[in-house]
PDB file of C-alpha atoms in Angstrom:
ATOM      1  CA  MET A  20      47.657   9.215  30.263  1.00 46.00           C
ATOM      2  CA  GLN A  21      45.733  10.243  27.153  1.00 44.00           C
ATOM      3  CA  ARG A  22      43.301  13.015  26.305  1.00 46.00           C
ATOM      4  CA  GLN A  23      39.876  11.621  25.438  1.00 47.00           C
ATOM      5  CA  ASP A  24      38.052  12.509  22.226  1.00 52.00           C
ATOM      6  CA  VAL A  25      35.545  15.243  23.078  1.00 50.00           C
ATOM      7  CA  GLN A  26      33.513  15.381  19.881  1.00 62.00           C
ATOM      8  CA  ASN A  27      31.830  12.960  17.487  1.00 84.00           C
ATOM      9  CA  ASN A  28      32.732  14.450  14.111  1.00 92.00           C
ATOM     10  CA  PRO A  29      34.359  11.565  12.184  1.00 94.00           C
ATOM     11  CA  HIS A  30      36.430  14.081  10.203  1.00 95.00           C
ATOM     12  CA  PHE A  31      38.067  15.503  13.340  1.00 96.00           C
ATOM     13  CA  VAL A  32      40.714  12.886  14.109  1.00 96.00           C
ATOM     14  CA  PHE A  33      43.353  12.152  16.715  1.00 96.00           C
ATOM     15  CA  PRO A  34      46.794  10.625  16.075  1.00 98.00           C
ATOM     16  CA  LYS A  35      47.455   6.985  16.864  1.00 98.00           C
ATOM     17  CA  THR A  36      50.934   5.496  17.147  1.00 98.00           C
ATOM     18  CA  TYR A  37      52.085   1.938  16.454  1.00 98.00           C
ATOM     19  CA  LEU A  38      55.430   0.342  17.330  1.00 98.00           C
ATOM     20  CA  ILE A  39      55.832  -1.839  14.228  1.00 98.00           C
ATOM     21  CA  GLY A  40      59.484  -2.894  14.474  1.00 98.00           C
ATOM     22  CA  TYR A  41      62.593  -2.867  16.628  1.00 98.00           C
ATOM     23  CA  THR A  42      66.127  -4.217  16.746  1.00 97.00           C
ATOM     24  CA  THR A  43      66.502  -7.813  17.870  1.00 97.00           C
ATOM     25  CA  LEU A  44      69.294 -10.409  18.047  1.00 97.00           C
ATOM     26  CA  ASP A  45      70.416 -13.209  15.767  1.00 98.00           C
ATOM     27  CA  LEU A  46      71.111 -15.825  18.422  1.00 97.00           C
ATOM     28  CA  HIS A  47      73.026 -18.159  16.111  1.00 98.00           C
ATOM     29  CA  GLU A  48      75.448 -15.448  15.037  1.00 98.00           C
ATOM     30  CA  LEU A  49      75.844 -14.137  18.564  1.00 98.00           C
ATOM     31  CA  TRP A  50      76.755 -17.621  19.800  1.00 98.00           C
ATOM     32  CA  GLN A  51      79.120 -18.122  16.864  1.00 98.00           C
ATOM     33  CA  TYR A  52      80.925 -14.881  17.701  1.00 98.00           C
ATOM     34  CA  LEU A  53      81.264 -15.823  21.370  1.00 97.00           C
ATOM     35  CA  GLU A  54      82.506 -19.294  20.485  1.00 97.00           C
ATOM     36  CA  ASP A  55      85.000 -18.034  17.910  1.00 97.00           C
ATOM     37  CA  THR A  56      86.412 -15.411  20.286  1.00 96.00           C
ATOM     38  CA  GLY A  57      86.541 -17.544  23.421  1.00 94.00           C
ATOM     39  CA  GLN A  58      83.837 -15.601  25.272  1.00 96.00           C
ATOM     40  CA  LYS A  59      81.125 -18.240  25.660  1.00 96.00           C
ATOM     41  CA  ALA A  60      80.740 -17.340  29.333  1.00 95.00           C
ATOM     42  CA  PHE A  61      78.783 -14.253  28.248  1.00 97.00           C
ATOM     43  CA  TRP A  62      75.962 -16.571  27.164  1.00 97.00           C
ATOM     44  CA  TYR A  63      75.171 -17.205  30.832  1.00 96.00           C
ATOM     45  CA  ASP A  64      74.686 -13.459  31.396  1.00 96.00           C
ATOM     46  CA  PHE A  65      72.612 -13.274  28.220  1.00 97.00           C
ATOM     47  CA  GLU A  66      70.265 -16.068  29.290  1.00 97.00           C
ATOM     48  CA  LYS A  67      69.947 -14.658  32.799  1.00 97.00           C
ATOM     49  CA  ALA A  68      68.957 -11.266  31.368  1.00 97.00           C
ATOM     50  CA  ARG A  69      66.383 -12.842  29.057  1.00 96.00           C
ATOM     51  CA  ASP A  70      64.908 -14.818  31.954  1.00 97.00           C
ATOM     52  CA  VAL A  71      64.110 -11.596  33.833  1.00 95.00           C
ATOM     53  CA  GLY A  72      62.563  -9.995  30.750  1.00 95.00           C
ATOM     54  CA  THR A  73      65.383  -7.775  29.523  1.00 97.00           C
ATOM     55  CA  ASN A  74      64.670  -6.688  25.953  1.00 96.00           C
ATOM     56  CA  ALA A  75      66.906  -7.983  23.164  1.00 97.00           C
ATOM     57  CA  GLY A  76      67.681  -4.409  22.123  1.00 97.00           C
ATOM     58  CA  GLU A  77      68.849  -3.587  25.645  1.00 97.00           C
ATOM     59  CA  ILE A  78      71.022  -6.718  25.697  1.00 98.00           C
ATOM     60  CA  LEU A  79      72.536  -5.630  22.392  1.00 97.00           C
ATOM     61  CA  CYS A  80      73.396  -2.198  23.803  1.00 97.00           C
ATOM     62  CA  SER A  81      75.024  -3.831  26.824  1.00 97.00           C
ATOM     63  CA  PHE A  82      76.921  -6.175  24.510  1.00 97.00           C
ATOM     64  CA  TYR A  83      78.468  -3.255  22.632  1.00 96.00           C
ATOM     65  CA  ALA A  84      79.263  -1.390  25.835  1.00 95.00           C
ATOM     66  CA  LYS A  85      81.050  -4.433  27.224  1.00 95.00           C
ATOM     67  CA  ALA A  86      82.811  -5.047  23.902  1.00 95.00           C
ATOM     68  CA  CYS A  87      84.355  -1.575  24.124  1.00 92.00           C
ATOM     69  CA  TYR A  88      86.264  -2.672  27.219  1.00 91.00           C
ATOM     70  CA  ALA A  89      86.687  -6.369  26.405  1.00 94.00           C
ATOM     71  CA  SER A  90      84.499  -7.096  29.418  1.00 94.00           C
ATOM     72  CA  LEU A  91      81.982  -9.559  28.010  1.00 96.00           C
ATOM     73  CA  THR A  92      83.849 -12.075  30.160  1.00 95.00           C
ATOM     74  CA  THR A  93      86.968 -11.982  32.313  1.00 93.00           C
ATOM     75  CA  GLU A  94      88.910 -13.981  29.741  1.00 88.00           C
ATOM     76  CA  LYS A  95      89.865 -11.218  27.298  1.00 87.00           C
ATOM     77  CA  ASN A  96      91.065  -8.436  29.577  1.00 87.00           C
ATOM     78  CA  LYS A  97      93.538  -9.094  32.373  1.00 87.00           C
ATOM     79  CA  ASN A  98      92.664  -5.739  33.943  1.00 91.00           C
ATOM     80  CA  ILE A  99      89.331  -7.097  35.200  1.00 89.00           C
ATOM     81  CA  SER A 100      88.532  -9.902  37.608  1.00 89.00           C
ATOM     82  CA  LYS A 101      84.720  -9.783  37.378  1.00 92.00           C
ATOM     83  CA  THR A 102      82.009  -8.469  35.066  1.00 94.00           C
ATOM     84  CA  ARG A 103      78.747  -6.643  35.643  1.00 94.00           C
ATOM     85  CA  SER A 104      75.414  -8.231  34.914  1.00 96.00           C
ATOM     86  CA  ILE A 105      73.654  -6.873  31.840  1.00 97.00           C
ATOM     87  CA  GLU A 106      71.134  -5.060  34.043  1.00 96.00           C
ATOM     88  CA  ASP A 107      73.835  -3.397  36.131  1.00 96.00           C
ATOM     89  CA  ASN A 108      75.790  -2.610  32.993  1.00 96.00           C
ATOM     90  CA  ILE A 109      72.829  -0.750  31.446  1.00 95.00           C
ATOM     91  CA  LYS A 110      72.230   1.200  34.620  1.00 94.00           C
ATOM     92  CA  GLY A 111      75.914   2.071  34.577  1.00 93.00           C
ATOM     93  CA  ILE A 112      75.595   3.278  30.991  1.00 92.00           C
ATOM     94  CA  LEU A 113      72.806   5.642  32.029  1.00 92.00           C
ATOM     95  CA  ASP A 114      74.712   6.865  35.083  1.00 90.00           C
ATOM     96  CA  SER A 115      77.943   7.472  33.190  1.00 87.00           C
ATOM     97  CA  GLY A 116      76.411   9.021  30.068  1.00 80.00           C
ATOM     98  CA  HIS A 117      78.006   6.452  27.745  1.00 80.00           C
ATOM     99  CA  GLY A 118      75.183   7.192  25.348  1.00 87.00           C
ATOM    100  CA  SER A 119      76.767   6.156  22.062  1.00 93.00           C
ATOM    101  CA  VAL A 120      76.207   2.457  22.754  1.00 95.00           C
ATOM    102  CA  ILE A 121      72.438   2.847  23.056  1.00 95.00           C
ATOM    103  CA  GLU A 122      72.351   4.178  19.495  1.00 96.00           C
ATOM    104  CA  HIS A 123      72.701   0.538  18.349  1.00 97.00           C
ATOM    105  CA  CYS A 124      69.039  -0.221  19.097  1.00 97.00           C
ATOM    106  CA  ASN A 125      66.456   1.210  16.697  1.00 98.00           C
ATOM    107  CA  LEU A 126      62.677   1.365  16.982  1.00 98.00           C
ATOM    108  CA  ASN A 127      60.205   1.805  14.119  1.00 98.00           C
ATOM    109  CA  PHE A 128      56.919   3.644  14.582  1.00 98.00           C
ATOM    110  CA  MET A 129      53.949   4.364  12.322  1.00 98.00           C
ATOM    111  CA  ILE A 130      51.794   7.346  13.226  1.00 98.00           C
ATOM    112  CA  THR A 131      48.400   7.721  11.577  1.00 98.00           C
ATOM    113  CA  ASN A 132      45.877  10.579  11.644  1.00 98.00           C
ATOM    114  CA  CYS A 133      48.590  13.095  12.430  1.00 98.00           C
ATOM    115  CA  SER A 134      48.723  16.606  11.006  1.00 98.00           C
ATOM    116  CA  ARG A 135      51.425  18.320   9.007  1.00 96.00           C
ATOM    117  CA  VAL A 136      51.778  20.706  11.932  1.00 97.00           C
ATOM    118  CA  PHE A 137      53.020  17.677  13.861  1.00 98.00           C
ATOM    119  CA  THR A 138      55.196  16.224  11.104  1.00 97.00           C
ATOM    120  CA  HIS A 139      56.908  19.577  10.462  1.00 96.00           C
ATOM    121  CA  GLU A 140      57.928  19.585  14.134  1.00 96.00           C
ATOM    122  CA  LEU A 141      58.856  15.904  14.262  1.00 97.00           C
ATOM    123  CA  VAL A 142      61.297  16.036  11.349  1.00 95.00           C
ATOM    124  CA  ARG A 143      63.308  18.691  13.146  1.00 93.00           C
ATOM    125  CA  HIS A 144      64.699  15.800  15.219  1.00 93.00           C
ATOM    126  CA  ARG A 145      67.036  14.655  12.462  1.00 88.00           C
ATOM    127  CA  MET A 146      69.856  13.057  14.446  1.00 87.00           C
ATOM    128  CA  GLY A 147      69.434   9.297  14.765  1.00 89.00           C
ATOM    129  CA  THR A 148      66.121   9.263  12.917  1.00 94.00           C
ATOM    130  CA  ALA A 149      64.521   8.393   9.577  1.00 96.00           C
ATOM    131  CA  PHE A 150      61.145   9.499   8.207  1.00 96.00           C
ATOM    132  CA  SER A 151      58.709   8.369   5.490  1.00 96.00           C
ATOM    133  CA  GLN A 152      55.602  10.524   5.081  1.00 96.00           C
ATOM    134  CA  THR A 153      52.417  10.460   3.008  1.00 94.00           C
ATOM    135  CA  SER A 154      53.141  12.222  -0.276  1.00 92.00           C
ATOM    136  CA  GLY A 155      50.743  15.075  -0.924  1.00 89.00           C
ATOM    137  CA  ARG A 156      52.017  15.107  -4.487  1.00 89.00           C
ATOM    138  CA  TYR A 157      50.854  11.556  -5.223  1.00 92.00           C
ATOM    139  CA  VAL A 158      47.900  11.084  -2.868  1.00 93.00           C
ATOM    140  CA  ARG A 159      44.677  12.975  -3.514  1.00 92.00           C
ATOM    141  CA  SER A 160      42.559  14.324  -0.663  1.00 91.00           C
ATOM    142  CA  ASP A 161      38.955  13.679  -1.694  1.00 89.00           C
ATOM    143  CA  VAL A 162      37.926  13.491   1.971  1.00 93.00           C
ATOM    144  CA  LEU A 163      39.482  16.084   4.237  1.00 97.00           C
ATOM    145  CA  ASN A 164      40.151  14.844   7.759  1.00 97.00           C
ATOM    146  CA  VAL A 165      41.675  17.326  10.181  1.00 97.00           C
ATOM    147  CA  VAL A 166      43.510  17.017  13.503  1.00 97.00           C
ATOM    148  CA  VAL A 167      41.816  19.633  15.693  1.00 95.00           C
ATOM    149  CA  ASP A 168      43.279  20.695  19.017  1.00 95.00           C
ATOM    150  CA  PRO A 169      40.601  20.119  21.701  1.00 94.00           C
ATOM    151  CA  ILE A 170      41.252  23.645  22.968  1.00 94.00           C
ATOM    152  CA  LEU A 171      39.088  24.765  20.027  1.00 95.00           C
ATOM    153  CA  GLU A 172      36.059  22.798  21.251  1.00 93.00           C
ATOM    154  CA  PRO A 173      33.950  25.949  21.811  1.00 95.00           C
ATOM    155  CA  ALA A 174      34.402  26.741  18.104  1.00 96.00           C
ATOM    156  CA  TYR A 175      34.062  23.244  16.626  1.00 95.00           C
ATOM    157  CA  ASP A 176      31.122  24.374  14.516  1.00 95.00           C
ATOM    158  CA  LEU A 177      33.290  27.050  12.879  1.00 97.00           C
ATOM    159  CA  CYS A 178      36.113  24.525  12.416  1.00 96.00           C
ATOM    160  CA  GLU A 179      33.656  22.258  10.607  1.00 97.00           C
ATOM    161  CA  GLU A 180      32.564  25.161   8.388  1.00 97.00           C
ATOM    162  CA  ALA A 181      36.157  25.699   7.278  1.00 97.00           C
ATOM    163  CA  ARG A 182      36.721  21.969   6.735  1.00 97.00           C
ATOM    164  CA  LEU A 183      33.581  21.617   4.620  1.00 97.00           C
ATOM    165  CA  PHE A 184      34.445  24.661   2.536  1.00 97.00           C
ATOM    166  CA  LEU A 185      37.925  23.346   1.715  1.00 97.00           C
ATOM    167  CA  GLU A 186      36.689  19.822   1.028  1.00 97.00           C
ATOM    168  CA  ASP A 187      34.001  21.163  -1.305  1.00 97.00           C
ATOM    169  CA  TRP A 188      36.504  23.496  -3.006  1.00 97.00           C
ATOM    170  CA  TYR A 189      38.868  20.559  -3.582  1.00 97.00           C
ATOM    171  CA  LYS A 190      36.131  18.455  -5.158  1.00 96.00           C
ATOM    172  CA  ARG A 191      35.027  21.309  -7.437  1.00 97.00           C
ATOM    173  CA  VAL A 192      38.580  21.890  -8.647  1.00 97.00           C
ATOM    174  CA  GLN A 193      38.981  18.172  -9.378  1.00 96.00           C
ATOM    175  CA  LYS A 194      35.780  18.257 -11.395  1.00 96.00           C
ATOM    176  CA  ARG A 195      36.841  21.385 -13.288  1.00 97.00           C
ATOM    177  CA  LEU A 196      40.173  19.787 -14.183  1.00 97.00           C
ATOM    178  CA  ASP A 197      38.487  16.436 -14.954  1.00 97.00           C
ATOM    179  CA  ILE A 198      41.316  14.662 -13.142  1.00 95.00           C
ATOM    180  CA  ASP A 199      39.623  11.255 -13.093  1.00 94.00           C
ATOM    181  CA  ASN A 200      39.805  11.141 -16.880  1.00 96.00           C
ATOM    182  CA  VAL A 201      43.390  12.373 -17.199  1.00 96.00           C
ATOM    183  CA  LYS A 202      45.438   9.489 -18.624  1.00 95.00           C
ATOM    184  CA  ASP A 203      48.863  11.096 -18.283  1.00 96.00           C
ATOM    185  CA  PHE A 204      49.935  10.195 -14.732  1.00 94.00           C
ATOM    186  CA  ASP A 205      52.624  12.878 -14.668  1.00 95.00           C
ATOM    187  CA  ARG A 206      49.996  15.558 -15.352  1.00 96.00           C
ATOM    188  CA  LYS A 207      47.646  14.033 -12.775  1.00 95.00           C
ATOM    189  CA  LYS A 208      50.470  14.170 -10.236  1.00 95.00           C
ATOM    190  CA  LYS A 209      51.099  17.846 -11.048  1.00 96.00           C
ATOM    191  CA  TYR A 210      47.411  18.655 -10.539  1.00 96.00           C
ATOM    192  CA  THR A 211      47.423  16.855  -7.189  1.00 95.00           C
ATOM    193  CA  SER A 212      50.571  18.675  -6.137  1.00 95.00           C
ATOM    194  CA  ALA A 213      49.132  22.050  -7.105  1.00 97.00           C
ATOM    195  CA  MET A 214      45.830  21.537  -5.279  1.00 96.00           C
ATOM    196  CA  ARG A 215      47.482  20.526  -2.003  1.00 95.00           C
ATOM    197  CA  ARG A 216      48.747  24.097  -1.601  1.00 95.00           C
ATOM    198  CA  PHE A 217      45.243  25.081  -0.492  1.00 96.00           C
ATOM    199  CA  LEU A 218      44.881  22.314   2.088  1.00 96.00           C
ATOM    200  CA  PRO A 219      45.416  23.131   5.785  1.00 96.00           C
ATOM    201  CA  ASN A 220      48.411  22.249   7.928  1.00 96.00           C
ATOM    202  CA  GLY A 221      45.970  20.330  10.117  1.00 97.00           C
ATOM    203  CA  GLN A 222      45.209  17.862   7.321  1.00 97.00           C
ATOM    204  CA  SER A 223      45.464  14.259   8.503  1.00 97.00           C
ATOM    205  CA  ASN A 224      48.239  12.102   7.052  1.00 96.00           C
ATOM    206  CA  GLU A 225      50.683   9.382   8.125  1.00 98.00           C
ATOM    207  CA  ILE A 226      54.371   9.277   8.866  1.00 98.00           C
ATOM    208  CA  GLY A 227      56.798   6.441   9.535  1.00 98.00           C
ATOM    209  CA  PHE A 228      59.425   7.286  12.132  1.00 96.00           C
ATOM    210  CA  SER A 229      62.543   5.275  12.991  1.00 98.00           C
ATOM    211  CA  VAL A 230      64.802   6.312  15.839  1.00 98.00           C
ATOM    212  CA  ASN A 231      67.561   4.930  18.035  1.00 97.00           C
ATOM    213  CA  LEU A 232      67.107   4.682  21.790  1.00 96.00           C
ATOM    214  CA  ARG A 233      69.460   7.526  22.594  1.00 95.00           C
ATOM    215  CA  ALA A 234      67.667   9.967  20.295  1.00 96.00           C
ATOM    216  CA  LEU A 235      64.301   8.685  21.525  1.00 97.00           C
ATOM    217  CA  ARG A 236      65.075   9.427  25.163  1.00 96.00           C
ATOM    218  CA  HIS A 237      65.989  12.995  24.243  1.00 95.00           C
ATOM    219  CA  THR A 238      62.944  13.484  22.019  1.00 97.00           C
ATOM    220  CA  ILE A 239      60.513  12.085  24.600  1.00 97.00           C
ATOM    221  CA  GLU A 240      61.799  14.550  27.180  1.00 97.00           C
ATOM    222  CA  MET A 241      61.650  17.473  24.751  1.00 96.00           C
ATOM    223  CA  ARG A 242      58.267  16.673  23.222  1.00 98.00           C
ATOM    224  CA  THR A 243      56.324  15.676  26.329  1.00 98.00           C
ATOM    225  CA  GLY A 244      57.396  18.913  27.989  1.00 97.00           C
ATOM    226  CA  ARG A 245      54.595  21.225  29.079  1.00 97.00           C
ATOM    227  CA  HIS A 246      55.671  23.922  26.618  1.00 97.00           C
ATOM    228  CA  ALA A 247      55.577  21.628  23.569  1.00 97.00           C
ATOM    229  CA  GLU A 248      52.671  21.862  21.104  1.00 97.00           C
ATOM    230  CA  TRP A 249      49.595  19.818  22.037  1.00 97.00           C
ATOM    231  CA  GLU A 250      49.665  17.239  19.227  1.00 98.00           C
ATOM    232  CA  ILE A 251      53.342  16.352  19.535  1.00 98.00           C
ATOM    233  CA  ARG A 252      52.866  15.931  23.297  1.00 98.00           C
ATOM    234  CA  TYR A 253      49.886  13.678  22.576  1.00 98.00           C
ATOM    235  CA  VAL A 254      51.922  11.493  20.178  1.00 98.00           C
ATOM    236  CA  PHE A 255      54.987  11.255  22.383  1.00 98.00           C
ATOM    237  CA  ASN A 256      52.835  10.256  25.332  1.00 98.00           C
ATOM    238  CA  GLN A 257      51.709   7.339  23.158  1.00 98.00           C
ATOM    239  CA  ILE A 258      55.293   6.566  22.173  1.00 98.00           C
ATOM    240  CA  TYR A 259      56.404   6.599  25.805  1.00 98.00           C
ATOM    241  CA  ASN A 260      53.531   4.275  26.756  1.00 98.00           C
ATOM    242  CA  LEU A 261      54.607   1.867  24.004  1.00 98.00           C
ATOM    243  CA  VAL A 262      58.281   1.715  24.976  1.00 98.00           C
ATOM    244  CA  GLU A 263      58.565   2.173  28.721  1.00 97.00           C
ATOM    245  CA  SER A 264      57.366  -1.347  29.548  1.00 94.00           C
ATOM    246  CA  LYS A 265      59.236  -2.976  26.652  1.00 96.00           C
ATOM    247  CA  TYR A 266      62.572  -1.277  27.480  1.00 97.00           C
ATOM    248  CA  LYS A 267      62.308  -1.134  31.242  1.00 96.00           C
ATOM    249  CA  LEU A 268      66.022  -0.655  31.852  1.00 96.00           C
ATOM    250  CA  MET A 269      66.470   2.108  29.295  1.00 96.00           C
ATOM    251  CA  PHE A 270      63.608   4.081  30.832  1.00 97.00           C
ATOM    252  CA  CYS A 271      64.151   3.132  34.469  1.00 95.00           C
ATOM    253  CA  ASP A 272      65.175   6.714  35.340  1.00 95.00           C
ATOM    254  CA  ALA A 273      61.999   8.296  33.929  1.00 97.00           C
ATOM    255  CA  GLU A 274      59.899  10.560  36.127  1.00 97.00           C
ATOM    256  CA  GLN A 275      56.283  11.379  35.215  1.00 97.00           C
ATOM    257  CA  GLU A 276      54.190  14.414  36.056  1.00 97.00           C
ATOM    258  CA  ALA A 277      50.654  15.067  34.832  1.00 97.00           C
ATOM    259  CA  VAL A 278      50.406  18.402  33.024  1.00 97.00           C
ATOM    260  CA  ASP A 279      47.231  19.358  31.125  1.00 94.00           C
ATOM    261  CA  ASN A 280      45.981  15.741  31.084  1.00 94.00           C
ATOM    262  CA  LEU A 281      49.195  14.413  29.500  1.00 96.00           C
ATOM    263  CA  TRP A 282      52.420  13.094  30.971  1.00 97.00           C
ATOM    264  CA  GLU A 283      55.492  15.271  31.106  1.00 98.00           C
ATOM    265  CA  ILE A 284      58.490  12.909  31.140  1.00 98.00           C
ATOM    266  CA  LYS A 285      61.866  13.818  32.567  1.00 97.00           C
ATOM    267  CA  PHE A 286      64.960  11.648  32.974  1.00 95.00           C
ATOM    268  CA  LYS A 287      67.202  11.714  36.018  1.00 92.00           C
ATOM    269  CA  ASN A 288      70.271  10.972  33.898  1.00 86.00           C
ATOM    270  CA  LYS A 289      70.820  14.085  31.780  1.00 73.00           C
ATOM    271  CA  LYS A 290      74.146  12.989  30.278  1.00 71.00           C
ATOM    272  CA  ILE A 291      72.712  10.574  27.722  1.00 72.00           C
TER     273      ILE A 291
END
């Protein structure tokens, strides 16, 4: 569920999220490991899981969970006489709260047209994450695009006044400093850094965000909550929509409720 754009100003923008990478498997090395350690029977479980659409990252998490107890097959541990399927194993991980094993799968997102209000909140989720953000020190802002909360729709004309004033101010300062003709890049960088101090927190930029599945589950629940700030709810609704069908097992315990035209996501298993 997404909020629709409610205005036509091209400088009032909305965030968009892309899932650009994720953990996968090296099948040759996996087979080599199983062959070398006498656990080739696990390959049958692996192929069965793939046939029903289980994601490679989920299979990897199950692999590590089973490796903890030498239960990839029945051949390594005399305490067991049978093994769980990968699907049942993942559901067991969620039920038991054995969350450390789902940290092995990482996802990589790129978020564009997001504000620094959003990024300041996002980077608070430091555990299990990595961030790479547009540098306001290196990148000039000749055109000022702003992420505007739709709640301000009755005052969009005043929002545009403020945006135009700051954009015009920025251009006039650039002209006064004659930045385009500055040859010393270090000085040009210092000018750019100094001018950004007058730009708004709502200024549009980009951020790359990498996170493991365990941290992602927690962050989705926290940041789709009805009390979270609008923009971070908007982004994490997009993130949830990108991952819930790709990692069906890892998000099988998700419950959705519509709150203010966005999903609030809660997980039945609170231990993870």
